[in-house]
Amino acid sequence: MVDGVFRRALRSNVRPIELGRRLVHEMDDKRTVDSQGRRIAPNVFRFRLNPADIEQLAPVMSALENELVEAAREYANDEGYHLIGSVAVTLTGDETVKSGRITISSETRDSAAPSGSRGAVLVLPGGKRTDIGPTSVVIGRLPECDVTFDDPNVSRRHAEIRFVAGGWAVADLGSTNGTLVNGTPITDERALRDGDIVSIASHSIKFEVA
Protein backbone atom coordinates (compact mmCIF):
# COMPACT_ATOMS: atom_id res chain seq x y z
CA MET A 1 0.00 0.00 0.00
CA VAL A 2 1.21 3.51 -0.75
CA ASP A 3 2.79 5.53 2.02
CA GLY A 4 2.65 9.31 2.40
CA VAL A 5 -0.38 10.42 4.44
CA PHE A 6 -1.02 6.82 5.53
CA ARG A 7 2.19 6.80 7.54
CA ARG A 8 2.01 10.28 9.01
CA ALA A 9 1.29 10.78 12.70
CA LEU A 10 -1.87 12.86 12.80
CA ARG A 11 -3.86 14.13 15.76
CA SER A 12 -7.02 12.36 14.70
CA ASN A 13 -9.35 9.74 16.17
CA VAL A 14 -9.31 8.02 12.76
CA ARG A 15 -6.00 6.66 11.50
CA PRO A 16 -5.50 7.07 7.74
CA ILE A 17 -3.98 3.57 7.51
CA GLU A 18 -7.25 2.15 8.88
CA LEU A 19 -9.14 3.85 6.05
CA GLY A 20 -6.86 2.06 3.61
CA ARG A 21 -7.51 -1.28 5.28
CA ARG A 22 -11.25 -0.76 5.20
CA LEU A 23 -11.07 0.14 1.52
CA VAL A 24 -9.28 -3.05 0.45
CA HIS A 25 -11.59 -5.16 2.65
CA GLU A 26 -14.55 -3.52 0.91
CA MET A 27 -13.08 -4.44 -2.46
CA ASP A 28 -12.73 -8.06 -1.35
CA ASP A 29 -16.22 -8.22 0.13
CA LYS A 30 -18.01 -6.62 -2.83
CA ARG A 31 -16.14 -8.20 -5.75
CA THR A 32 -18.22 -10.06 -8.33
CA VAL A 33 -17.55 -12.18 -11.40
CA ASP A 34 -18.90 -11.05 -14.78
CA SER A 35 -19.98 -13.15 -17.78
CA GLN A 36 -16.40 -13.15 -19.07
CA GLY A 37 -15.07 -14.61 -15.84
CA ARG A 38 -13.41 -11.36 -14.77
CA ARG A 39 -13.37 -10.47 -11.08
CA ILE A 40 -14.99 -7.04 -10.86
CA ALA A 41 -14.25 -4.86 -7.84
CA PRO A 42 -16.10 -1.67 -6.86
CA ASN A 43 -14.43 1.54 -7.97
CA VAL A 44 -16.45 4.25 -6.21
CA PHE A 45 -16.09 4.50 -2.43
CA ARG A 46 -17.71 6.75 0.14
CA PHE A 47 -16.45 6.90 3.72
CA ARG A 48 -18.67 8.34 6.44
CA LEU A 49 -16.98 9.72 9.55
CA ASN A 50 -18.05 11.81 12.47
CA PRO A 51 -17.89 15.53 11.49
CA ALA A 52 -15.29 16.14 14.22
CA ASP A 53 -13.05 13.49 12.68
CA ILE A 54 -13.56 15.02 9.24
CA GLU A 55 -12.47 18.37 10.66
CA GLN A 56 -9.29 16.82 12.12
CA LEU A 57 -8.41 15.27 8.76
CA ALA A 58 -9.28 18.37 6.73
CA PRO A 59 -5.67 19.66 6.34
CA VAL A 60 -4.67 16.44 4.55
CA MET A 61 -8.05 15.48 3.08
CA SER A 62 -7.19 16.01 -0.57
CA ALA A 63 -3.90 14.11 -0.30
CA LEU A 64 -5.59 11.36 1.71
CA GLU A 65 -8.33 10.84 -0.88
CA ASN A 66 -5.69 10.72 -3.62
CA GLU A 67 -3.68 8.09 -1.73
CA LEU A 68 -6.79 6.02 -1.15
CA VAL A 69 -7.45 6.13 -4.90
CA GLU A 70 -3.91 4.92 -5.55
CA ALA A 71 -4.27 2.22 -2.90
CA ALA A 72 -7.41 0.90 -4.62
CA ARG A 73 -5.67 0.84 -7.99
CA GLU A 74 -2.62 -0.94 -6.61
CA TYR A 75 -4.70 -3.50 -4.75
CA ALA A 76 -6.82 -4.21 -7.83
CA ASN A 77 -3.66 -4.79 -9.85
CA ASP A 78 -2.12 -7.04 -7.18
CA GLU A 79 -5.28 -9.15 -6.81
CA GLY A 80 -6.18 -9.27 -10.50
CA TYR A 81 -9.41 -7.33 -10.00
CA HIS A 82 -10.94 -5.53 -12.97
CA LEU A 83 -12.19 -1.94 -12.54
CA ILE A 84 -14.81 -0.81 -15.05
CA GLY A 85 -14.23 2.88 -14.39
CA SER A 86 -11.87 5.29 -12.72
CA VAL A 87 -11.55 5.07 -8.93
CA ALA A 88 -13.23 7.76 -6.84
CA VAL A 89 -13.03 8.18 -3.06
CA THR A 90 -14.85 10.72 -0.92
CA LEU A 91 -14.92 11.27 2.83
CA THR A 92 -18.08 12.86 4.21
CA GLY A 93 -19.35 13.82 7.65
CA ASP A 94 -22.22 11.97 9.30
CA GLU A 95 -23.37 12.84 12.81
CA THR A 96 -24.82 9.33 13.26
CA VAL A 97 -21.30 7.87 13.13
CA LYS A 98 -19.50 7.89 16.47
CA SER A 99 -16.11 9.57 16.69
CA GLY A 100 -13.34 7.17 15.80
CA ARG A 101 -15.67 4.89 13.83
CA ILE A 102 -15.59 4.35 10.07
CA THR A 103 -18.42 3.33 7.77
CA ILE A 104 -17.90 2.69 4.07
CA SER A 105 -20.14 2.06 1.09
CA SER A 106 -19.11 1.28 -2.45
CA GLU A 107 -20.46 0.69 -5.91
CA THR A 108 -19.28 -0.39 -9.33
CA ARG A 109 -19.79 2.52 -11.70
CA ASP A 110 -18.64 3.32 -15.21
CA SER A 111 -17.07 6.74 -14.77
CA ALA A 112 -18.06 7.86 -18.26
CA ALA A 113 -21.30 9.74 -18.50
CA PRO A 114 -24.02 7.84 -20.38
CA SER A 115 -24.28 8.71 -24.05
CA GLY A 116 -26.64 11.61 -24.63
CA SER A 117 -26.34 12.88 -21.06
CA ARG A 118 -26.20 16.62 -20.68
CA GLY A 119 -23.59 18.71 -18.94
CA ALA A 120 -24.28 21.06 -16.07
CA VAL A 121 -23.14 24.49 -14.96
CA LEU A 122 -22.65 26.12 -11.57
CA VAL A 123 -23.41 29.84 -11.58
CA LEU A 124 -21.29 31.32 -8.81
CA PRO A 125 -21.81 34.62 -6.96
CA GLY A 126 -20.87 37.43 -9.32
CA GLY A 127 -22.07 35.51 -12.36
CA LYS A 128 -19.00 33.34 -13.00
CA ARG A 129 -20.03 30.06 -14.64
CA THR A 130 -18.22 26.76 -14.01
CA ASP A 131 -18.94 23.76 -16.22
CA ILE A 132 -19.15 20.41 -14.45
CA GLY A 133 -19.32 16.86 -15.76
CA PRO A 134 -19.20 13.33 -14.33
CA THR A 135 -16.67 14.31 -11.68
CA SER A 136 -16.95 15.60 -8.12
CA VAL A 137 -16.77 19.32 -7.35
CA VAL A 138 -15.74 20.13 -3.78
CA ILE A 139 -16.77 23.50 -2.34
CA GLY A 140 -15.03 24.93 0.69
CA ARG A 141 -12.47 27.28 2.20
CA LEU A 142 -9.31 25.30 1.40
CA PRO A 143 -7.33 26.53 -1.65
CA GLU A 144 -7.36 23.04 -3.18
CA CYS A 145 -11.17 22.94 -3.33
CA ASP A 146 -12.68 23.24 -6.79
CA VAL A 147 -14.85 26.17 -5.70
CA THR A 148 -13.32 28.28 -2.93
CA PHE A 149 -14.84 30.90 -0.64
CA ASP A 150 -12.55 32.88 1.66
CA ASP A 151 -15.13 33.05 4.41
CA PRO A 152 -14.77 31.83 8.04
CA ASN A 153 -18.41 30.68 7.93
CA VAL A 154 -17.52 28.22 5.17
CA SER A 155 -15.91 24.98 6.36
CA ARG A 156 -12.59 23.91 4.89
CA ARG A 157 -14.38 21.18 2.89
CA HIS A 158 -17.99 22.23 3.09
CA ALA A 159 -20.01 20.44 0.40
CA GLU A 160 -19.60 18.34 -2.71
CA ILE A 161 -21.54 18.15 -5.96
CA ARG A 162 -21.17 14.74 -7.59
CA PHE A 163 -22.41 12.91 -10.69
CA VAL A 164 -24.64 9.98 -9.72
CA ALA A 165 -26.94 7.69 -11.71
CA GLY A 166 -27.07 9.90 -14.76
CA GLY A 167 -27.59 13.13 -12.82
CA TRP A 168 -26.09 15.31 -10.11
CA ALA A 169 -26.47 15.51 -6.35
CA VAL A 170 -25.10 17.67 -3.56
CA ALA A 171 -23.88 16.38 -0.19
CA ASP A 172 -22.83 18.27 2.92
CA LEU A 173 -19.35 17.18 4.08
CA GLY A 174 -19.98 17.57 7.79
CA SER A 175 -19.77 21.35 7.66
CA THR A 176 -20.21 23.52 10.72
CA ASN A 177 -22.99 25.73 9.34
CA GLY A 178 -24.68 23.31 6.97
CA THR A 179 -25.73 23.36 3.33
CA LEU A 180 -29.13 24.40 1.99
CA VAL A 181 -30.92 23.61 -1.26
CA ASN A 182 -33.65 26.12 -2.12
CA GLY A 183 -33.54 27.31 1.49
CA THR A 184 -33.95 23.85 3.05
CA PRO A 185 -31.06 22.31 5.04
CA ILE A 186 -29.89 18.93 3.76
CA THR A 187 -28.78 16.09 6.00
CA ASP A 188 -27.71 13.63 3.31
CA GLU A 189 -27.14 13.51 -0.42
CA ARG A 190 -29.78 15.52 -2.29
CA ALA A 191 -30.50 15.24 -6.03
CA LEU A 192 -30.22 18.50 -7.93
CA ARG A 193 -32.63 19.78 -10.56
CA ASP A 194 -32.25 22.55 -13.10
CA GLY A 195 -32.52 25.91 -11.35
CA ASP A 196 -31.85 24.69 -7.80
CA ILE A 197 -30.00 27.10 -5.50
CA VAL A 198 -27.29 25.66 -3.24
CA SER A 199 -26.56 27.97 -0.30
CA ILE A 200 -23.30 27.80 1.67
CA ALA A 201 -23.08 30.42 4.42
CA SER A 202 -24.05 33.66 2.62
CA HIS A 203 -23.03 32.35 -0.80
CA SER A 204 -25.61 31.12 -3.31
CA ILE A 205 -24.74 28.85 -6.23
CA LYS A 206 -27.26 28.18 -8.98
CA PHE A 207 -27.28 24.74 -10.59
CA GLU A 208 -28.22 24.67 -14.27
CA VAL A 209 -28.48 21.77 -16.69
CA ALA A 210 -26.83 22.77 -19.96
Short mmCIF file of C-alpha atoms in Angstrom, two decimals, residues 3-202:
data_model
loop_
_atom_site.label_atom_id
_atom_site.label_comp_id
_atom_site.label_asym_id
_atom_site.label_seq_id
_atom_site.Cartn_x
_atom_site.Cartn_y
_atom_site.Cartn_z
CA ASP A 3 2.79 5.53 2.02
CA GLY A 4 2.65 9.31 2.40
CA VAL A 5 -0.38 10.42 4.44
CA PHE A 6 -1.02 6.82 5.53
CA ARG A 7 2.19 6.80 7.54
CA ARG A 8 2.01 10.28 9.01
CA ALA A 9 1.29 10.78 12.70
CA LEU A 10 -1.87 12.86 12.80
CA ARG A 11 -3.86 14.13 15.76
CA SER A 12 -7.02 12.36 14.70
CA ASN A 13 -9.35 9.74 16.17
CA VAL A 14 -9.31 8.02 12.76
CA ARG A 15 -6.00 6.66 11.50
CA PRO A 16 -5.50 7.07 7.74
CA ILE A 17 -3.98 3.57 7.51
CA GLU A 18 -7.25 2.15 8.88
CA LEU A 19 -9.14 3.85 6.05
CA GLY A 20 -6.86 2.06 3.61
CA ARG A 21 -7.51 -1.28 5.28
CA ARG A 22 -11.25 -0.76 5.20
CA LEU A 23 -11.07 0.14 1.52
CA VAL A 24 -9.28 -3.05 0.45
CA HIS A 25 -11.59 -5.16 2.65
CA GLU A 26 -14.55 -3.52 0.91
CA MET A 27 -13.08 -4.44 -2.46
CA ASP A 28 -12.73 -8.06 -1.35
CA ASP A 29 -16.22 -8.22 0.13
CA LYS A 30 -18.01 -6.62 -2.83
CA ARG A 31 -16.14 -8.20 -5.75
CA THR A 32 -18.22 -10.06 -8.33
CA VAL A 33 -17.55 -12.18 -11.40
CA ASP A 34 -18.90 -11.05 -14.78
CA SER A 35 -19.98 -13.15 -17.78
CA GLN A 36 -16.40 -13.15 -19.07
CA GLY A 37 -15.07 -14.61 -15.84
CA ARG A 38 -13.41 -11.36 -14.77
CA ARG A 39 -13.37 -10.47 -11.08
CA ILE A 40 -14.99 -7.04 -10.86
CA ALA A 41 -14.25 -4.86 -7.84
CA PRO A 42 -16.10 -1.67 -6.86
CA ASN A 43 -14.43 1.54 -7.97
CA VAL A 44 -16.45 4.25 -6.21
CA PHE A 45 -16.09 4.50 -2.43
CA ARG A 46 -17.71 6.75 0.14
CA PHE A 47 -16.45 6.90 3.72
CA ARG A 48 -18.67 8.34 6.44
CA LEU A 49 -16.98 9.72 9.55
CA ASN A 50 -18.05 11.81 12.47
CA PRO A 51 -17.89 15.53 11.49
CA ALA A 52 -15.29 16.14 14.22
CA ASP A 53 -13.05 13.49 12.68
CA ILE A 54 -13.56 15.02 9.24
CA GLU A 55 -12.47 18.37 10.66
CA GLN A 56 -9.29 16.82 12.12
CA LEU A 57 -8.41 15.27 8.76
CA ALA A 58 -9.28 18.37 6.73
CA PRO A 59 -5.67 19.66 6.34
CA VAL A 60 -4.67 16.44 4.55
CA MET A 61 -8.05 15.48 3.08
CA SER A 62 -7.19 16.01 -0.57
CA ALA A 63 -3.90 14.11 -0.30
CA LEU A 64 -5.59 11.36 1.71
CA GLU A 65 -8.33 10.84 -0.88
CA ASN A 66 -5.69 10.72 -3.62
CA GLU A 67 -3.68 8.09 -1.73
CA LEU A 68 -6.79 6.02 -1.15
CA VAL A 69 -7.45 6.13 -4.90
CA GLU A 70 -3.91 4.92 -5.55
CA ALA A 71 -4.27 2.22 -2.90
CA ALA A 72 -7.41 0.90 -4.62
CA ARG A 73 -5.67 0.84 -7.99
CA GLU A 74 -2.62 -0.94 -6.61
CA TYR A 75 -4.70 -3.50 -4.75
CA ALA A 76 -6.82 -4.21 -7.83
CA ASN A 77 -3.66 -4.79 -9.85
CA ASP A 78 -2.12 -7.04 -7.18
CA GLU A 79 -5.28 -9.15 -6.81
CA GLY A 80 -6.18 -9.27 -10.50
CA TYR A 81 -9.41 -7.33 -10.00
CA HIS A 82 -10.94 -5.53 -12.97
CA LEU A 83 -12.19 -1.94 -12.54
CA ILE A 84 -14.81 -0.81 -15.05
CA GLY A 85 -14.23 2.88 -14.39
CA SER A 86 -11.87 5.29 -12.72
CA VAL A 87 -11.55 5.07 -8.93
CA ALA A 88 -13.23 7.76 -6.84
CA VAL A 89 -13.03 8.18 -3.06
CA THR A 90 -14.85 10.72 -0.92
CA LEU A 91 -14.92 11.27 2.83
CA THR A 92 -18.08 12.86 4.21
CA GLY A 93 -19.35 13.82 7.65
CA ASP A 94 -22.22 11.97 9.30
CA GLU A 95 -23.37 12.84 12.81
CA THR A 96 -24.82 9.33 13.26
CA VAL A 97 -21.30 7.87 13.13
CA LYS A 98 -19.50 7.89 16.47
CA SER A 99 -16.11 9.57 16.69
CA GLY A 100 -13.34 7.17 15.80
CA ARG A 101 -15.67 4.89 13.83
CA ILE A 102 -15.59 4.35 10.07
CA THR A 103 -18.42 3.33 7.77
CA ILE A 104 -17.90 2.69 4.07
CA SER A 105 -20.14 2.06 1.09
CA SER A 106 -19.11 1.28 -2.45
CA GLU A 107 -20.46 0.69 -5.91
CA THR A 108 -19.28 -0.39 -9.33
CA ARG A 109 -19.79 2.52 -11.70
CA ASP A 110 -18.64 3.32 -15.21
CA SER A 111 -17.07 6.74 -14.77
CA ALA A 112 -18.06 7.86 -18.26
CA ALA A 113 -21.30 9.74 -18.50
CA PRO A 114 -24.02 7.84 -20.38
CA SER A 115 -24.28 8.71 -24.05
CA GLY A 116 -26.64 11.61 -24.63
CA SER A 117 -26.34 12.88 -21.06
CA ARG A 118 -26.20 16.62 -20.68
CA GLY A 119 -23.59 18.71 -18.94
CA ALA A 120 -24.28 21.06 -16.07
CA VAL A 121 -23.14 24.49 -14.96
CA LEU A 122 -22.65 26.12 -11.57
CA VAL A 123 -23.41 29.84 -11.58
CA LEU A 124 -21.29 31.32 -8.81
CA PRO A 125 -21.81 34.62 -6.96
CA GLY A 126 -20.87 37.43 -9.32
CA GLY A 127 -22.07 35.51 -12.36
CA LYS A 128 -19.00 33.34 -13.00
CA ARG A 129 -20.03 30.06 -14.64
CA THR A 130 -18.22 26.76 -14.01
CA ASP A 131 -18.94 23.76 -16.22
CA ILE A 132 -19.15 20.41 -14.45
CA GLY A 133 -19.32 16.86 -15.76
CA PRO A 134 -19.20 13.33 -14.33
CA THR A 135 -16.67 14.31 -11.68
CA SER A 136 -16.95 15.60 -8.12
CA VAL A 137 -16.77 19.32 -7.35
CA VAL A 138 -15.74 20.13 -3.78
CA ILE A 139 -16.77 23.50 -2.34
CA GLY A 140 -15.03 24.93 0.69
CA ARG A 141 -12.47 27.28 2.20
CA LEU A 142 -9.31 25.30 1.40
CA PRO A 143 -7.33 26.53 -1.65
CA GLU A 144 -7.36 23.04 -3.18
CA CYS A 145 -11.17 22.94 -3.33
CA ASP A 146 -12.68 23.24 -6.79
CA VAL A 147 -14.85 26.17 -5.70
CA THR A 148 -13.32 28.28 -2.93
CA PHE A 149 -14.84 30.90 -0.64
CA ASP A 150 -12.55 32.88 1.66
CA ASP A 151 -15.13 33.05 4.41
CA PRO A 152 -14.77 31.83 8.04
CA ASN A 153 -18.41 30.68 7.93
CA VAL A 154 -17.52 28.22 5.17
CA SER A 155 -15.91 24.98 6.36
CA ARG A 156 -12.59 23.91 4.89
CA ARG A 157 -14.38 21.18 2.89
CA HIS A 158 -17.99 22.23 3.09
CA ALA A 159 -20.01 20.44 0.40
CA GLU A 160 -19.60 18.34 -2.71
CA ILE A 161 -21.54 18.15 -5.96
CA ARG A 162 -21.17 14.74 -7.59
CA PHE A 163 -22.41 12.91 -10.69
CA VAL A 164 -24.64 9.98 -9.72
CA ALA A 165 -26.94 7.69 -11.71
CA GLY A 166 -27.07 9.90 -14.76
CA GLY A 167 -27.59 13.13 -12.82
CA TRP A 168 -26.09 15.31 -10.11
CA ALA A 169 -26.47 15.51 -6.35
CA VAL A 170 -25.10 17.67 -3.56
CA ALA A 171 -23.88 16.38 -0.19
CA ASP A 172 -22.83 18.27 2.92
CA LEU A 173 -19.35 17.18 4.08
CA GLY A 174 -19.98 17.57 7.79
CA SER A 175 -19.77 21.35 7.66
CA THR A 176 -20.21 23.52 10.72
CA ASN A 177 -22.99 25.73 9.34
CA GLY A 178 -24.68 23.31 6.97
CA THR A 179 -25.73 23.36 3.33
CA LEU A 180 -29.13 24.40 1.99
CA VAL A 181 -30.92 23.61 -1.26
CA ASN A 182 -33.65 26.12 -2.12
CA GLY A 183 -33.54 27.31 1.49
CA THR A 184 -33.95 23.85 3.05
CA PRO A 185 -31.06 22.31 5.04
CA ILE A 186 -29.89 18.93 3.76
CA THR A 187 -28.78 16.09 6.00
CA ASP A 188 -27.71 13.63 3.31
CA GLU A 189 -27.14 13.51 -0.42
CA ARG A 190 -29.78 15.52 -2.29
CA ALA A 191 -30.50 15.24 -6.03
CA LEU A 192 -30.22 18.50 -7.93
CA ARG A 193 -32.63 19.78 -10.56
CA ASP A 194 -32.25 22.55 -13.10
CA GLY A 195 -32.52 25.91 -11.35
CA ASP A 196 -31.85 24.69 -7.80
CA ILE A 197 -30.00 27.10 -5.50
CA VAL A 198 -27.29 25.66 -3.24
CA SER A 199 -26.56 27.97 -0.30
CA ILE A 200 -23.30 27.80 1.67
CA ALA A 201 -23.08 30.42 4.42
CA SER A 202 -24.05 33.66 2.62
#
